[in-house]
mmCIF file of C-alpha atoms in Angstrom:
data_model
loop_
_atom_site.group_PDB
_atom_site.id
_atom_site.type_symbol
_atom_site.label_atom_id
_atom_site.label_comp_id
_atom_site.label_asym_id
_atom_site.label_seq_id
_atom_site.Cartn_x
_atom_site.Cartn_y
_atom_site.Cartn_z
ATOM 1 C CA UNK A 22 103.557 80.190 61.864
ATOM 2 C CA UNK A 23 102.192 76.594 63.481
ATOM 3 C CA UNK A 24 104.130 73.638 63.699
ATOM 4 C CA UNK A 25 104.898 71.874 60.276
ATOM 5 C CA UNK A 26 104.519 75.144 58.333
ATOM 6 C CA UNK A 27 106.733 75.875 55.319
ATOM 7 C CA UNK A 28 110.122 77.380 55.306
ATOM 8 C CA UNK A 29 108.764 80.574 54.024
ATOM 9 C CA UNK A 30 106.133 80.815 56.068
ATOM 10 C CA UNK A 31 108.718 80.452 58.913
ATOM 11 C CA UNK A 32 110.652 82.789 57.592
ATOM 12 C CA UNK A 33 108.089 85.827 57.498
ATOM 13 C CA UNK A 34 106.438 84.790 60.665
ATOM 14 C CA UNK A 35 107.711 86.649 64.170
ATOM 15 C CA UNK A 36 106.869 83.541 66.156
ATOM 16 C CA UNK A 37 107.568 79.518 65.240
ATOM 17 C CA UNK A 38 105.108 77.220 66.822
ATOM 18 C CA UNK A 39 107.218 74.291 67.440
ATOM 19 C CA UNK A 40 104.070 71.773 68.856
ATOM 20 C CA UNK A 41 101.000 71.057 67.362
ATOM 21 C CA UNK A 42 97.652 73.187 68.550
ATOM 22 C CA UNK A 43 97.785 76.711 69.957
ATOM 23 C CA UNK A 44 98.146 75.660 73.667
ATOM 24 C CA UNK A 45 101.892 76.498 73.381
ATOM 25 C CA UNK A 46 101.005 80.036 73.098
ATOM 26 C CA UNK A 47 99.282 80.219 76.579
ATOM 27 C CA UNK A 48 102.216 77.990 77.928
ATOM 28 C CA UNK A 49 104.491 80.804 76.748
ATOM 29 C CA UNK A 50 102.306 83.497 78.216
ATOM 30 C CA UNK A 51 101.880 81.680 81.725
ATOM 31 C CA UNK A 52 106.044 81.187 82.130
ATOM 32 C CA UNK A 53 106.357 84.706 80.959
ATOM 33 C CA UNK A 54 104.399 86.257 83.376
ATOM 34 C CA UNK A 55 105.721 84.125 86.066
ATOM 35 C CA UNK A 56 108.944 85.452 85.229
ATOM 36 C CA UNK A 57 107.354 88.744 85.511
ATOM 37 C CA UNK A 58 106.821 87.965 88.680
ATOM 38 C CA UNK A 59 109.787 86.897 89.884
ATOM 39 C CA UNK A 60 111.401 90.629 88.899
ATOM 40 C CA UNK A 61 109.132 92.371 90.532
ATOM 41 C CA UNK A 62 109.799 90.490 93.892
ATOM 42 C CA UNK A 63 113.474 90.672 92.901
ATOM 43 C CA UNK A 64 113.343 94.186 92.457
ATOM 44 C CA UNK A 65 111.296 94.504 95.791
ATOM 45 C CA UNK A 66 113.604 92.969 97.524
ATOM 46 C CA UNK A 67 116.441 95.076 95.751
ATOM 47 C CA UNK A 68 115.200 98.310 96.602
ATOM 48 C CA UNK A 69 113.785 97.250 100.539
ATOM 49 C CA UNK A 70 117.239 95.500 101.357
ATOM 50 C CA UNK A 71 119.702 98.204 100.125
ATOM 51 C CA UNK A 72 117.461 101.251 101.737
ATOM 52 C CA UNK A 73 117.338 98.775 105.271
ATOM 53 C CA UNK A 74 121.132 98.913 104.949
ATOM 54 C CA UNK A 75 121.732 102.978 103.767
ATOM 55 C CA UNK A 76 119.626 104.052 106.170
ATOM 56 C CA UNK A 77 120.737 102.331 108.716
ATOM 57 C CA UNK A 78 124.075 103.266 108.750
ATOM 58 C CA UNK A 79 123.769 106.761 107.677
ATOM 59 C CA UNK A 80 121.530 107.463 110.619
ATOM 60 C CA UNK A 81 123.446 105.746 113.025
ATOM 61 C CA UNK A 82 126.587 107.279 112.498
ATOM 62 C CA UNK A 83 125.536 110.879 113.396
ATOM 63 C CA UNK A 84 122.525 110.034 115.854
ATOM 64 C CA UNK A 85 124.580 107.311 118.071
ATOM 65 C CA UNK A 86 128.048 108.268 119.879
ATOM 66 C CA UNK A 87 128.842 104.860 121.712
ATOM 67 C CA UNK A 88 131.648 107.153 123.750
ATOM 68 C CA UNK A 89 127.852 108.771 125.658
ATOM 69 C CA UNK A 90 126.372 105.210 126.765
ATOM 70 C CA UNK A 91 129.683 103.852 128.419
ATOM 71 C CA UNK A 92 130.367 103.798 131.688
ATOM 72 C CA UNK A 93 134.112 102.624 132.549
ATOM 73 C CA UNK A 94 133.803 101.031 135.870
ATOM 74 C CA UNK A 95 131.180 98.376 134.742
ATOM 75 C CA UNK A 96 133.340 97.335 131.461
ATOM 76 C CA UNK A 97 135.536 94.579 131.721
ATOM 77 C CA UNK A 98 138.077 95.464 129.151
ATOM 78 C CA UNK A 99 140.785 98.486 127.937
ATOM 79 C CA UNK A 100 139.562 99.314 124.862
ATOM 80 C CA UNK A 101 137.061 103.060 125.046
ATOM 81 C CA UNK A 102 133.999 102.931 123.257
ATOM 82 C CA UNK A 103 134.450 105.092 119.640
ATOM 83 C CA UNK A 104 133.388 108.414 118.935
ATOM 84 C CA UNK A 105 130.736 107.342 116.520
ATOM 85 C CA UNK A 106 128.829 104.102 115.712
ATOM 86 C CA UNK A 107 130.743 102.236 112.618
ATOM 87 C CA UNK A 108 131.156 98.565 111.644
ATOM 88 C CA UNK A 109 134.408 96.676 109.867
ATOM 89 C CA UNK A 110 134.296 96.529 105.949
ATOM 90 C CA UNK A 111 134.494 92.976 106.535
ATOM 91 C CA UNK A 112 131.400 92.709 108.280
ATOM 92 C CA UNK A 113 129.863 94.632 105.348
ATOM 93 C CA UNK A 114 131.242 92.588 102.594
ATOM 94 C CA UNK A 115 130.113 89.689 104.443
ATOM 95 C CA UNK A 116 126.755 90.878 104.613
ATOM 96 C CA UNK A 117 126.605 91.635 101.103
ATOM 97 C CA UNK A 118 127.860 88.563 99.365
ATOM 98 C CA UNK A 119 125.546 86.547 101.357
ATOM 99 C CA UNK A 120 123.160 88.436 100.448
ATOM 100 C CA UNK A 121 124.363 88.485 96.671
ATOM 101 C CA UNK A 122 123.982 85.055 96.441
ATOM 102 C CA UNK A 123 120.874 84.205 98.277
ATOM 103 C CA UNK A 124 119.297 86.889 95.487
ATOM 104 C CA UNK A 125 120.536 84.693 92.557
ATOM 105 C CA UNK A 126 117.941 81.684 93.656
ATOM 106 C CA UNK A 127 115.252 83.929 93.133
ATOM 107 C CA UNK A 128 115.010 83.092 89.465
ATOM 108 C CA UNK A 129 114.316 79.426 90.564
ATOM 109 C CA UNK A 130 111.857 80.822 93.078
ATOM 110 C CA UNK A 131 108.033 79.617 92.850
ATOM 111 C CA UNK A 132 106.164 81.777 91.258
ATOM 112 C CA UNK A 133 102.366 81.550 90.182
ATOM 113 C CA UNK A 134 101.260 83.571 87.012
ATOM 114 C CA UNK A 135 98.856 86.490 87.173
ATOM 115 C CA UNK A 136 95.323 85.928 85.469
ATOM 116 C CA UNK A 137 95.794 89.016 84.212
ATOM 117 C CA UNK A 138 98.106 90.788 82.000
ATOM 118 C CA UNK A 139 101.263 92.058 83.512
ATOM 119 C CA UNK A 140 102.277 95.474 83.744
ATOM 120 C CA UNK A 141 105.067 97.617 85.912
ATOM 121 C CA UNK A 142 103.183 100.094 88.290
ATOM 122 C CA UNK A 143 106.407 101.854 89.758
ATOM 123 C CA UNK A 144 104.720 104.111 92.823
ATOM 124 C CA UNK A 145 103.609 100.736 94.209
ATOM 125 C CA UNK A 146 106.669 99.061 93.898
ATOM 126 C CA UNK A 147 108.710 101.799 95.562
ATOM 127 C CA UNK A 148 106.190 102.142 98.159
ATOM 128 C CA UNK A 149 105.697 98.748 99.248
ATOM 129 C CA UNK A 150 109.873 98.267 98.789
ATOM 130 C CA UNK A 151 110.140 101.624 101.212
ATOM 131 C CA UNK A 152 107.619 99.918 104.230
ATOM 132 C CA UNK A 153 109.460 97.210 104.190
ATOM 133 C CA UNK A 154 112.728 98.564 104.388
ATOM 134 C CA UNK A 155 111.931 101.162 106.608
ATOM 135 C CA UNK A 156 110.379 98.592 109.182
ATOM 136 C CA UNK A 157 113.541 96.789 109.237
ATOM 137 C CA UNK A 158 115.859 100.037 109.722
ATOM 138 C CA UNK A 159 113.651 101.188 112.376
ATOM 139 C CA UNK A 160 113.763 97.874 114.297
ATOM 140 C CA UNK A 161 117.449 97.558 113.689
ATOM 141 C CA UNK A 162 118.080 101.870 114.905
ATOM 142 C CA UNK A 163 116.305 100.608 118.299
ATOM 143 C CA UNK A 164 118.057 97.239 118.728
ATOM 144 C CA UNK A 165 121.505 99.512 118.518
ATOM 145 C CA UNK A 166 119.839 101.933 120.933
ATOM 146 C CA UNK A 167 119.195 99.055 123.636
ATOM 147 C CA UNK A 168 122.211 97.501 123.513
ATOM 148 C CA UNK A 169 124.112 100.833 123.873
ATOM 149 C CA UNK A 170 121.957 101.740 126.765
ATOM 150 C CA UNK A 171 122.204 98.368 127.824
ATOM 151 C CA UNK A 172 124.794 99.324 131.552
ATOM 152 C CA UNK A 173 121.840 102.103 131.946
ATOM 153 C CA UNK A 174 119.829 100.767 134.878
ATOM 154 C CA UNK A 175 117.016 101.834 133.985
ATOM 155 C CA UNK A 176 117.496 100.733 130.467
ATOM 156 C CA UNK A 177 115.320 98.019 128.366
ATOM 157 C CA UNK A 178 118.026 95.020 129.202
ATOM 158 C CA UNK A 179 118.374 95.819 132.822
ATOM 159 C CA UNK A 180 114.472 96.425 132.922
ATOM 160 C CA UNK A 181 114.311 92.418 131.533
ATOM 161 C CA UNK A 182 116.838 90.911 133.128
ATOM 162 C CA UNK A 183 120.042 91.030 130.524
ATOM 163 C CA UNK A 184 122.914 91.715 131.508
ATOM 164 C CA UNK A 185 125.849 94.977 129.720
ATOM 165 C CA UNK A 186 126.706 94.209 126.594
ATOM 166 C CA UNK A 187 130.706 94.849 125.564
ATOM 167 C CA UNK A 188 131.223 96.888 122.696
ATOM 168 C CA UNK A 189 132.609 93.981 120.901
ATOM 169 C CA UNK A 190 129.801 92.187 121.258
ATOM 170 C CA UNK A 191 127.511 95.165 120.165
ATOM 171 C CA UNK A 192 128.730 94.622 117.122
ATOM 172 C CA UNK A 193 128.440 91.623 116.465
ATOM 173 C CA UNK A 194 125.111 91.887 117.976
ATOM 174 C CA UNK A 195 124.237 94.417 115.057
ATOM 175 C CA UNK A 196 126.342 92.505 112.520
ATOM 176 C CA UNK A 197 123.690 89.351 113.156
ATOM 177 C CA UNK A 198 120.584 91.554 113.361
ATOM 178 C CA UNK A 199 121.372 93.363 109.602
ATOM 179 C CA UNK A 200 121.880 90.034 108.160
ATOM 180 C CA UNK A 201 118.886 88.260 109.919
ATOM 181 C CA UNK A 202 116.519 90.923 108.614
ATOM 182 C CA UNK A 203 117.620 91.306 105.245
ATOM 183 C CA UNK A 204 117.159 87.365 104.429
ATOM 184 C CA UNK A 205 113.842 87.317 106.149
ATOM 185 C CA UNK A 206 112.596 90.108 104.608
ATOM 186 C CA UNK A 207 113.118 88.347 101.287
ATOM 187 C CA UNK A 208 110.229 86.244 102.128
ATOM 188 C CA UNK A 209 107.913 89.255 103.038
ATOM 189 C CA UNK A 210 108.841 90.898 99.784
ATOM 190 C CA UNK A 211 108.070 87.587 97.374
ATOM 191 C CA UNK A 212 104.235 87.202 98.111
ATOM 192 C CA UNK A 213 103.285 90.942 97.585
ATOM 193 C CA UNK A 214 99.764 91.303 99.526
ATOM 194 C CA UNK A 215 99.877 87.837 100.670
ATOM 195 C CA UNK A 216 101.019 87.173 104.243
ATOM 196 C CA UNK A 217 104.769 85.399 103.912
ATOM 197 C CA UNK A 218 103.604 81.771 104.534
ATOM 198 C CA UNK A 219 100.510 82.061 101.926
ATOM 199 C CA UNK A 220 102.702 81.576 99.113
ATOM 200 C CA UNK A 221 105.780 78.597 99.637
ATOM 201 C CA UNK A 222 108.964 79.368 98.481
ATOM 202 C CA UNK A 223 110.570 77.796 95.951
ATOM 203 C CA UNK A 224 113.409 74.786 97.073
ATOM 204 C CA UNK A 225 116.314 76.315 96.217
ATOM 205 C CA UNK A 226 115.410 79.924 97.367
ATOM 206 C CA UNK A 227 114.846 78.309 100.658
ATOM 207 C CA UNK A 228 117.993 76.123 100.879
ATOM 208 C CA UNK A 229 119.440 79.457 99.680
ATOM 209 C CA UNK A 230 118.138 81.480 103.081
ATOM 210 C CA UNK A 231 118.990 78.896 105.498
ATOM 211 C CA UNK A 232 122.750 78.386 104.316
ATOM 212 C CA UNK A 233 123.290 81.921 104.371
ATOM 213 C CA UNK A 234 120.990 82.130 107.782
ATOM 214 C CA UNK A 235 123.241 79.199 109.272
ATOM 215 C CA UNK A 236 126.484 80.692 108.101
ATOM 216 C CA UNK A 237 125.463 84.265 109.294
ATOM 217 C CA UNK A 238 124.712 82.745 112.811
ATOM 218 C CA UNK A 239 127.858 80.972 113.365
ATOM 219 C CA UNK A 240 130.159 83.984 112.462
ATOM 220 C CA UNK A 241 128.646 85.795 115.016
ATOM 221 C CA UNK A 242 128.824 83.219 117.787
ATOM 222 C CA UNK A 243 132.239 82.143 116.814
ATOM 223 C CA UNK A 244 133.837 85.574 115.728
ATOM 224 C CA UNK A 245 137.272 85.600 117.457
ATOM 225 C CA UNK A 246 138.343 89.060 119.650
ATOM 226 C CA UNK A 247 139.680 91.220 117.101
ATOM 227 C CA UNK A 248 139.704 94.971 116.186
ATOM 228 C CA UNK A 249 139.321 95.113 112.384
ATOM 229 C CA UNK A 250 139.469 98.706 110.779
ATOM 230 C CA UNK A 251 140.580 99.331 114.474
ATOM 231 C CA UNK A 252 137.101 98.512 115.419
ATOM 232 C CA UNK A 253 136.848 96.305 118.340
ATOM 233 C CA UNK A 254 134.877 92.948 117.454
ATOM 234 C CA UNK A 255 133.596 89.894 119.683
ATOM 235 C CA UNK A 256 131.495 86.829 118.832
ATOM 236 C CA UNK A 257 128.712 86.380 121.245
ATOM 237 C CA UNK A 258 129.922 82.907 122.395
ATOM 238 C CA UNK A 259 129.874 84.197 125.986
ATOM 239 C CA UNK A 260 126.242 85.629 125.266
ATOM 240 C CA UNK A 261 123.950 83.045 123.852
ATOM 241 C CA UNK A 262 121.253 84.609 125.511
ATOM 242 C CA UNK A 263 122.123 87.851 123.692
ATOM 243 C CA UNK A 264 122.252 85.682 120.347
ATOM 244 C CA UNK A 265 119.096 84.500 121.490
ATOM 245 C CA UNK A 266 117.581 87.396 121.754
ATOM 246 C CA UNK A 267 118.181 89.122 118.713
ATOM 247 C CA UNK A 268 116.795 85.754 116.357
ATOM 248 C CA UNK A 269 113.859 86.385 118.600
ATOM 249 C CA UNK A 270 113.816 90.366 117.915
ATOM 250 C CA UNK A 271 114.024 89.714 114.534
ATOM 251 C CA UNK A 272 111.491 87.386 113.798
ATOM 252 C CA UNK A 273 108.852 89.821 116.030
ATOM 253 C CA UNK A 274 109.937 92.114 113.697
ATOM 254 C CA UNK A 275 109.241 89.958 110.630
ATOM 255 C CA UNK A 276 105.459 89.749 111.810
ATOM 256 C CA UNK A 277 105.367 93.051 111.835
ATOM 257 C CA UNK A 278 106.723 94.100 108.270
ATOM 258 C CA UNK A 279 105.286 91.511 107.267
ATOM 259 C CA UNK A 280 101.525 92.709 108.443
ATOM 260 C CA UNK A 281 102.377 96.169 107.278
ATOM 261 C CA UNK A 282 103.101 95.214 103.716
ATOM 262 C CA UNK A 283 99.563 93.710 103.754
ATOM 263 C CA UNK A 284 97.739 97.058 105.439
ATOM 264 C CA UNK A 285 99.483 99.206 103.164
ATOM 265 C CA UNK A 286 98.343 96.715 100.152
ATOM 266 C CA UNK A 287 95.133 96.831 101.444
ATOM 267 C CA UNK A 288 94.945 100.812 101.719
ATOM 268 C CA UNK A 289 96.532 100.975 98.455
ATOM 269 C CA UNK A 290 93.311 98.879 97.164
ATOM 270 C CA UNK A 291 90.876 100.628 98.644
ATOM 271 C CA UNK A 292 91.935 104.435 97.768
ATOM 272 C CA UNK A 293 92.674 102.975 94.368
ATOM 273 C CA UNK A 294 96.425 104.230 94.786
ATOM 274 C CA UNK A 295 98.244 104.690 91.306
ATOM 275 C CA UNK A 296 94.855 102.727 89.858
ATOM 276 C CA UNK A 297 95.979 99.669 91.662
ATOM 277 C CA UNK A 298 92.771 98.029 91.452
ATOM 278 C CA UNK A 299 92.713 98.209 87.722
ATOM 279 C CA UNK A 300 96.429 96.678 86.608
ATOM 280 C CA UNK A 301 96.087 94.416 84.083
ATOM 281 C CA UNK A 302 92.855 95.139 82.795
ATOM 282 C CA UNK A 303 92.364 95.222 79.099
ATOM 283 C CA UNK A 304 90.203 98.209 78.446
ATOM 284 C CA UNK A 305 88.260 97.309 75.099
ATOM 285 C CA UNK A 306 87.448 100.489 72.918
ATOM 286 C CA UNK A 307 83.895 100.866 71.893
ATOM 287 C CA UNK A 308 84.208 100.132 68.553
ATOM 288 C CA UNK A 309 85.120 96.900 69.863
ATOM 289 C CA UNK A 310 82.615 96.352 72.584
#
């Protein structure tokens, strides 16, 4: 029913116009496919964050046995390295509710609406959510490996000039690295085949990323010696070249999901993957055409 319509005519009608003209519907249609978009990056981001983070620590529990890398008469302190790789629930939880609530600006991310009708193509989703997790547990399985090996002199940080890292510290190390990657990769999984810095981010998601980027850098510089969950913990205060190191590691990294989101969109495109190419077209029927 348009604006100024009568009561019964409102009454049988399954949409009021509330403003003169039709140009309200195309308003609605425009907002509601950029909210469209906004789930789909949401749910990218979902499904790429939680599989960086499963992975991660399933495979590094049985592949890495910190007890194998150390080597007693270079370590400065009494604690032996564990049995298995594991970090404190704390560190988890931390992770996660900074993570929680950077996700919750997404809904006041920008977000420009498709010229084309909207619809959910789930293999591309899932496959484009998988690269980019899978980029980000790779880079964080070979971070763990080099600072592990790191008293190996003919390891990667000897081979460039760094210095052992303590245990402690290699956790807090990997603590920083998890947490870096996951809020970066939030950027990577909002512009779908664009490069990250095509698209701009919305205000608040960005004031979002950089409190949680801020806070997740001080804990780790400033994290006192402790052992929680018997887990000995130590912030890289001592280290800033270490902490240096691994904001450097992960924005390399970024690049690179980041480019391989855009190959594998651009593959997808040209072998017409789960009929990619034609999402959102309106097929007319011939009686039509």
């Amino acid at each position: 029913a348009v604006a100024g319509s009568t009561d019964a005519a409102r009454a049988a009608s399954d949409i009021v116009l509330t403003q003169e003209g039709l140009g309200t519907i195309i308003h609605a249609i425009e907002i509601a496919r950029e909210i469209f978009q906004r789930m789909s990056n949401f749910i990218t981001y979902r499904i790429a964050a939680t599989l960086q983070l499963l992975l991660f620590f399933f495979i590094s529990i049985f592949a890495f046995h910190p007890e194998e890398f150390a080597q007693s008469e270079d370590l400065d302190n009494d604690t032996a390295w564990p049995e298995f790789f594991h970090m404190p629930v704390l560190m988890l939880m931390l992770i996660t509710l900074l993570n929680d609530g950077t996700m919750i600006s997404i809904a006041y991310d920008y977000a420009k609406a498709s010229p084309t009708p909207n619809r959910w193509n789930l293999p591309v989703l899932y496959l484009v959510s998988s690269i980019l997790g899978l980029v980000s547990c790779v880079s964080s399985l070979l971070l763990l490996f080099w600072l592990l090996d790191s008293w190996n002199p003919d390891g990667f940080f000897q081979i460039i000039g760094m210095e052992g890292v303590q245990y402690g510290q290699i956790i807090t190390a990997i603590y920083l690295k998890v947490s870096v990657s996951d809020f970066l990769t939030l950027f990577s999984a909002r512009t779908a085949d664009k490069f990250f810095w095509q698209v701009r981010p919305g205000l608040l998601l960005f004031v979002g990323c950089v409190v949680a980027l801020t806070l997740s850098s001080i804990l780790s510089i400033v994290w006192p010696p402790s052992e929680p969950d018997g887990i000995p913990v130590e912030g890289l205060r001592n280290d800033m070249e270490l902490f240096g190191f691994v904001w450097f590691y992960c924005i390399f990294f970024w690049f690179v999901q980041d480019l391989c989101k855009v190959l594998l969109y651009k593959w997808m495109s040209w072998v017409d993957f789960c009929s990619i190419k034609s999402d959102g077209v309106v097929v007319l029927p011939d009686s039509a055409k």
